[in-house]
Coordinates of C-alpha atoms in Angstrom, one line a residue:
X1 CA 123.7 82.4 78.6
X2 CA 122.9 82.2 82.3
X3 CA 119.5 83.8 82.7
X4 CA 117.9 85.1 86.0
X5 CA 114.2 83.5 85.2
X6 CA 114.4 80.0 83.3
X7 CA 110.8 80.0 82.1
X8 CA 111.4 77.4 79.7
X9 CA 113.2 75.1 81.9
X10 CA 110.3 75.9 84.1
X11 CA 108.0 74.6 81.8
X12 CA 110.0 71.7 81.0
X13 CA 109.7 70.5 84.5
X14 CA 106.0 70.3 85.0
X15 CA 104.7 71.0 81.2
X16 CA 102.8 67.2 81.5
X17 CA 100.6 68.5 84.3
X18 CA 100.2 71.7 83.1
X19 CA 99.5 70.7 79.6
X20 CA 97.0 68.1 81.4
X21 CA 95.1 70.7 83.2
X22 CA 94.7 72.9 80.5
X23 CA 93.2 70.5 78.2
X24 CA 90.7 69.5 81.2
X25 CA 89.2 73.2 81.6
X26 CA 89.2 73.6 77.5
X27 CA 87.6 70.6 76.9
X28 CA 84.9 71.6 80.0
X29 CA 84.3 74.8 78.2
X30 CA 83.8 76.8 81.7
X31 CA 87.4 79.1 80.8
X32 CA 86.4 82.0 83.4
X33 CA 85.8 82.2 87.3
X34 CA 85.0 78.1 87.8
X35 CA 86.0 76.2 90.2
X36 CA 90.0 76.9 89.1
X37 CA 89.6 79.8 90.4
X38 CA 87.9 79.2 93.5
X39 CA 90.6 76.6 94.6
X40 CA 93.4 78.8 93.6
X41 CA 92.1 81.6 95.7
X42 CA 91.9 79.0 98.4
X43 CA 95.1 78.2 98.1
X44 CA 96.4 81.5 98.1
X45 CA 94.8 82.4 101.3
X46 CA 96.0 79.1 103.4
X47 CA 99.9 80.2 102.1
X48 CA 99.0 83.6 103.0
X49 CA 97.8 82.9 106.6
X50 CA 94.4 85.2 105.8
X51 CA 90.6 83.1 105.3
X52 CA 90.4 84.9 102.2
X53 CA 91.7 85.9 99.1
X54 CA 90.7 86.6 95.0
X55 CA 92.5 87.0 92.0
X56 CA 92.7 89.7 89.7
X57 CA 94.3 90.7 86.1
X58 CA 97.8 91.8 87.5
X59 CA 100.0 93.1 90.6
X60 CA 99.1 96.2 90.1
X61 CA 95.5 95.9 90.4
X62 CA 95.7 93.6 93.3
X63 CA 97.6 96.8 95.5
X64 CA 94.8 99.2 94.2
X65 CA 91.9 97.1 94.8
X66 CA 93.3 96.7 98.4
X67 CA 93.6 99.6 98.6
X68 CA 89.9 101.0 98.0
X69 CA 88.5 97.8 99.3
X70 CA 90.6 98.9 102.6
X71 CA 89.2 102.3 102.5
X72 CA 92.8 103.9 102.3
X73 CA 93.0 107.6 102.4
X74 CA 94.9 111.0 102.2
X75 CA 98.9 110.6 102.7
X76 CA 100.2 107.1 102.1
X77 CA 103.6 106.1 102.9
X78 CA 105.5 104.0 100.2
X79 CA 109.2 103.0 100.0
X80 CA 111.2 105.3 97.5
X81 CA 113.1 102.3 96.3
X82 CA 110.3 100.4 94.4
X83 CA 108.5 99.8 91.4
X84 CA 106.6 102.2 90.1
X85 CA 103.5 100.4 90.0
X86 CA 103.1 101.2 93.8
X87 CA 102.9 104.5 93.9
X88 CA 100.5 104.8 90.6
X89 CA 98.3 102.2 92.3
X90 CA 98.1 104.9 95.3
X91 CA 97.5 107.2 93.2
X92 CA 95.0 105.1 91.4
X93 CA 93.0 104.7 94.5
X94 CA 92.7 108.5 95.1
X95 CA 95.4 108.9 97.7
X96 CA 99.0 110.8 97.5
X97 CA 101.9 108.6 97.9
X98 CA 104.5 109.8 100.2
X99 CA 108.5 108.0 99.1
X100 CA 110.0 107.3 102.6
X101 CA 113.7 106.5 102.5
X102 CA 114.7 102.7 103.1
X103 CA 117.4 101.1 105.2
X104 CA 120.6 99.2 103.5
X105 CA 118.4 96.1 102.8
X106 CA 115.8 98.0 100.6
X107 CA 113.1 97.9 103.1
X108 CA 111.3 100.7 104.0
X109 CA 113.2 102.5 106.8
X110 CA 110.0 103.3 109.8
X111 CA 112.1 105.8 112.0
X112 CA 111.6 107.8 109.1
X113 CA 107.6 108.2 109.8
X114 CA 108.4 110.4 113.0
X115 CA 104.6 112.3 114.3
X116 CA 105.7 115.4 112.1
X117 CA 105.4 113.2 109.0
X118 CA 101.4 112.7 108.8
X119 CA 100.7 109.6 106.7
X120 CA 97.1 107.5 106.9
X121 CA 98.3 104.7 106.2
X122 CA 101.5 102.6 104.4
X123 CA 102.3 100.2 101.7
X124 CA 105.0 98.1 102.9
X125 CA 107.2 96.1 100.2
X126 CA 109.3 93.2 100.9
X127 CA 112.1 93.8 98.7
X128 CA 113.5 90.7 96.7
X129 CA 112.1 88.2 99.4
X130 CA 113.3 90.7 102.2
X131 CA 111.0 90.4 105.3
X132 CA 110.7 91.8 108.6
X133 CA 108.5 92.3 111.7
X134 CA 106.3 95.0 110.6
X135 CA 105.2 98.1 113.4
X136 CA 101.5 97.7 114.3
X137 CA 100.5 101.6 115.0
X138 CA 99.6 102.2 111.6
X139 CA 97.3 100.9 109.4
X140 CA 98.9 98.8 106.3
X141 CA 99.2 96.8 102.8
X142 CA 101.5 94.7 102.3
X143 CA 102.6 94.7 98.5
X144 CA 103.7 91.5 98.8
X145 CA 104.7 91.2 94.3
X146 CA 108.2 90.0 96.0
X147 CA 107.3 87.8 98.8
X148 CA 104.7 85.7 98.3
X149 CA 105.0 82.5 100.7
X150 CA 105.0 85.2 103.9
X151 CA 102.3 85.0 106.3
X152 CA 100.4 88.5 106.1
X153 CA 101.1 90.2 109.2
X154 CA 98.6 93.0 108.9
X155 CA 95.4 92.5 107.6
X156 CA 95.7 92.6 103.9
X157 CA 98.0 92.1 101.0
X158 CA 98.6 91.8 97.4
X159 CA 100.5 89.9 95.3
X160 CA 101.4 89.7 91.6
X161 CA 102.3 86.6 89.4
X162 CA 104.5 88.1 86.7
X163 CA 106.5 85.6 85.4
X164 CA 109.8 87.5 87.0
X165 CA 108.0 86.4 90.7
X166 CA 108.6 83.8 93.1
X167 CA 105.4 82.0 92.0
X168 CA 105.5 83.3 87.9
X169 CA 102.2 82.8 85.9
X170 CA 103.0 82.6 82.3
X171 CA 101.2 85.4 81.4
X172 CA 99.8 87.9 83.9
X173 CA 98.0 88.0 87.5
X174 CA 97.9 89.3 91.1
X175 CA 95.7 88.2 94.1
X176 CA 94.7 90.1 97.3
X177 CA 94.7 88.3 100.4
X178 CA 92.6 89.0 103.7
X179 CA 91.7 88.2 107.1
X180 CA 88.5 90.4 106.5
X181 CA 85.9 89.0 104.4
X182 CA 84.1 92.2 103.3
X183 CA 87.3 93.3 101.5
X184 CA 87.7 90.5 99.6
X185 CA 83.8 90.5 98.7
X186 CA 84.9 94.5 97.2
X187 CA 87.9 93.7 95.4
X188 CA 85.4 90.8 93.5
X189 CA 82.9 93.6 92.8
X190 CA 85.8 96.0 91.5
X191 CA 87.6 93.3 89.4
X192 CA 83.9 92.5 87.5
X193 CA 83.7 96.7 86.5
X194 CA 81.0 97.1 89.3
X195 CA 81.7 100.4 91.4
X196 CA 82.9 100.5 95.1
X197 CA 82.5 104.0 96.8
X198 CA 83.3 106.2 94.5
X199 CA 85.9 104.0 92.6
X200 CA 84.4 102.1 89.3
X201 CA 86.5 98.4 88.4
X202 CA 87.3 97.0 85.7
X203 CA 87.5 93.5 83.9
X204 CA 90.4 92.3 85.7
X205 CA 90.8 88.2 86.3
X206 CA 92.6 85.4 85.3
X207 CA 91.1 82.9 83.1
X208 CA 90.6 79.6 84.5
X209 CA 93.8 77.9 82.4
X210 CA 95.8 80.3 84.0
X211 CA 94.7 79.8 88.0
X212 CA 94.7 75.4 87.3
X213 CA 98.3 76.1 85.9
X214 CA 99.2 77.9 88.9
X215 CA 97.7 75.1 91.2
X216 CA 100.1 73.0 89.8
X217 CA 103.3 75.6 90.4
X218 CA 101.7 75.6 94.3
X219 CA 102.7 71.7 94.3
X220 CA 106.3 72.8 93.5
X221 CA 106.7 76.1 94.9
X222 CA 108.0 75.0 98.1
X223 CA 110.6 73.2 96.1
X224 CA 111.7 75.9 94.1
X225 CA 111.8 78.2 97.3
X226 CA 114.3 76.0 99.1
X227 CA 116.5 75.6 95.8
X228 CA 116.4 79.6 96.1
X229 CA 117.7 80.3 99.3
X230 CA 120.0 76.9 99.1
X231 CA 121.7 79.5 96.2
X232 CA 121.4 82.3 98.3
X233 CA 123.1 80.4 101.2
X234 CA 126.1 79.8 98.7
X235 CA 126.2 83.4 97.6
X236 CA 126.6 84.7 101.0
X237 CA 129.5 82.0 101.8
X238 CA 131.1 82.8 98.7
X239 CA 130.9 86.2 97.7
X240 CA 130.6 88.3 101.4
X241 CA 134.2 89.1 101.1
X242 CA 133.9 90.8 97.6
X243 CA 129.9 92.8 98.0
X244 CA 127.5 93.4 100.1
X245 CA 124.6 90.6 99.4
X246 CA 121.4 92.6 99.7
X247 CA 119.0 89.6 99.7
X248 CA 118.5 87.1 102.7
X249 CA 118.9 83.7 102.0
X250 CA 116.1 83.0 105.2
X251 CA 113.0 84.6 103.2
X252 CA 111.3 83.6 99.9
X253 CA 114.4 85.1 97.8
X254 CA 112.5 86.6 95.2
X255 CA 115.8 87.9 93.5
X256 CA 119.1 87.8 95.1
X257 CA 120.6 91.5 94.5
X258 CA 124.5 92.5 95.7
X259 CA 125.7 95.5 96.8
X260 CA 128.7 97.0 94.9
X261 CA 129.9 100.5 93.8
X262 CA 131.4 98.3 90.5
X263 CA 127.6 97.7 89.5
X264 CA 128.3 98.7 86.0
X265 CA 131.5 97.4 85.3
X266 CA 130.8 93.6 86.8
X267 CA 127.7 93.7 84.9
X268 CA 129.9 94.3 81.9
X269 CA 132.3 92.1 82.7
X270 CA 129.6 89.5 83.6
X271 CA 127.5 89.9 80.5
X272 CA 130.9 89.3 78.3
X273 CA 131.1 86.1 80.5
X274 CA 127.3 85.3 79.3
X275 CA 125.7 85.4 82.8
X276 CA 122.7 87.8 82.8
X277 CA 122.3 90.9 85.5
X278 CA 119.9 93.3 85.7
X279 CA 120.1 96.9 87.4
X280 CA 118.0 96.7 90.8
X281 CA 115.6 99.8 90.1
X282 CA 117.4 102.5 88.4
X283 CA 116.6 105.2 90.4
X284 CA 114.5 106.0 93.5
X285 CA 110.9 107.4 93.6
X286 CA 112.2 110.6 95.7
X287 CA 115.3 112.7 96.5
X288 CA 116.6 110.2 99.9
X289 CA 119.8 109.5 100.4
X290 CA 120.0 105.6 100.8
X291 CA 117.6 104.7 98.1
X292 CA 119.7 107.0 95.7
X293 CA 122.9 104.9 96.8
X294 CA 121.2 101.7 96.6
X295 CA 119.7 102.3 93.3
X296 CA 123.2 103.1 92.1
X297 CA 125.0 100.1 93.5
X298 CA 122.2 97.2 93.6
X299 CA 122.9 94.3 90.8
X300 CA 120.9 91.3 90.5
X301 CA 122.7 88.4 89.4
X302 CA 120.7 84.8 88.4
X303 CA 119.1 83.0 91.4
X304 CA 116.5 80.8 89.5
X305 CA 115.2 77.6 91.3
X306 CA 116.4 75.8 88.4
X307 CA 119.7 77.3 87.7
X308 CA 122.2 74.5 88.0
X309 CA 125.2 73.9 90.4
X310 CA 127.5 74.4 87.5
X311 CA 126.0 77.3 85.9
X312 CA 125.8 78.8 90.2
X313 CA 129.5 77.5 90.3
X314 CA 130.5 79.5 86.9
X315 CA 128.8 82.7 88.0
X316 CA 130.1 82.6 91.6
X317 CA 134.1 82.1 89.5
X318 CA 133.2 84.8 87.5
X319 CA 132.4 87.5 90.1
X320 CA 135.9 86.2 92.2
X321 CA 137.8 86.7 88.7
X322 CA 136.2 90.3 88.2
X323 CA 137.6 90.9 92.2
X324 CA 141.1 89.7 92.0
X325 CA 142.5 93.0 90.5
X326 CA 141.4 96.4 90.7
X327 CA 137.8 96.5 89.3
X328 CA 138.2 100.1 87.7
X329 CA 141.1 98.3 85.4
X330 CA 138.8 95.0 84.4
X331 CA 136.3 97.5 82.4
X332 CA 135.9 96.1 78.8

């Protein structure tokens, strides 16, 4: 099978160090907020442009904790083609999330947010590595779970390490990044169940043995992220003349998505060829047009940093076979 992720190859790769760096922190017996931590965090800020940053228990805390330690309020916009972790972490953080309709790409489309649609502030989500220069004029977060690696353009953003990411922990984590030192100081009062305002935390970090892991990913990520978008590259050369490809091979190619009104069918005829897809969200968070049609065409097909030339060569074959006759009669 020709998977999406390759967590095992993964840890083939680097399990020495890894296995190295956990037995230093076991044997040191300090397993929780150490000096791991504090150089992670460190790290995360220099790759995310900001002086600050601290991790937390997952994604989805990171965006709500930015959220209150931002101060966010009332109506906040949201793409309607997204997880839907973002809007319950709006929701989370005493706000009312507002689905805007996004552009071809998946990113969230701003002529929408004309002065008759009042909104505080926005969450901004770079789609499967998908990034662009973002408006100034309204306050923002950037939920940056899909393109970590980008400078933060506004003032804060957060990030998740599920091992589907660009930078996958092996078990769970998020981080919020800032130029602003007094939110980062409130996201590390919320994440130890200490109260902010009127919002109370909860116990929400990652252990030391995960942040010294993820110090050694950092030393390959820039690797991995060129292998990416050196697969992505091919895609586009290869398949432009059969789909749409959604993802950019110029960004941090978090998951490389086509466009295709044959979604089902040359997932079908994919998964009978043993190359794993995945449905790119299955339906949008409101009633808009292009998120509806982009959550029925999307398809992600595999775009791992250690998927092989011959397993990229066998996929990109596959996809060309599926094209040569009329899709509707290649349906098994």
């Amino acid at each position: 099978m020709i998977r999406l992720y390759n967590l095992d190859r993964l840890y083939k790769e680097i399990h020495r160090s890894l296995n190295n760096v956990s037995e230093m922190i076991l044997k040191s017996g300090q397993v929780m907020l150490g000096e791991f931590t504090q150089e992670f965090e460190q790290r995360i800020a220099n790759v995310a442009g900001t002086r600050y940053a601290a991790v937390v228990g997952s994604g989805s805390d990171a965006l709500y904790y930015a959220l209150v330690a931002e101060q966010a309020q009332g109506v906040v916009a949201m793409p309607a083609q997204t997880y839907i972790a973002t809007a319950n972490s709006i929701i989370r953080a005493g706000c009312t999330p507002l689905a805007i309709d996004v552009k071809k790409n998946g990113l969230m489309d701003w002529d929408q947010i004309t002065p008759d649609v009042n909104v505080n502030a926005a969450v901004w989500v770079g789609l499967f590595g998908n990034t662009e220069k973002l408006p100034t004029d309204i306050p923002l977060i950037e939920d940056g779970a899909q393109h970590f690696g980008t400078p933060v353009q506004g003032n804060t953003a957060s990030y998740s390490f599920d091992p589907t990411k660009n930078l996958p922990n092996f078990s769970n984590g998020g981080a919020v990044a800032s130029h602003d030192a007094s939110v980062i100081d409130r996201v590390k009062e919320l994440r130890r169940h200490r109260r902010v305002d009127e919002h109370t935390g909860g116990n929400s970090v990652m252990s030391e043995r995960d942040c010294g892991e993820m110090l050694v990913k950092l030393e390959h990520f820039p690797f991995w992220t060129e292998r990416r978008q050196e697969i992505a590259r091919d895609y586009h050369a290869q398949l432009s003349q059969y789909v749409d490809c959604v993802t950019q091979p110029t960004g941090q190619v978090s998951k490389f998505v086509i466009d295709t009104p044959y979604r089902k069918e040359l997932s079908k005829f994919l998964s009978y060829r043993k190359i794993e897809t995945k449905r790119a969200y299955s339906q949008p968070l409101a009633d808009v047009e292009q998120a509806a049609w982009n959550c029925h065409q999307f398809l992600q097909i595999p775009c791992s940093p250690h998927t092989t030339d011959e397993e990229l060569l066998e996929v990109i074959l596959a996809i060309k076979e599926f094209f040569k006759e009329p899709p509707l009669e290649r349906v098994l």
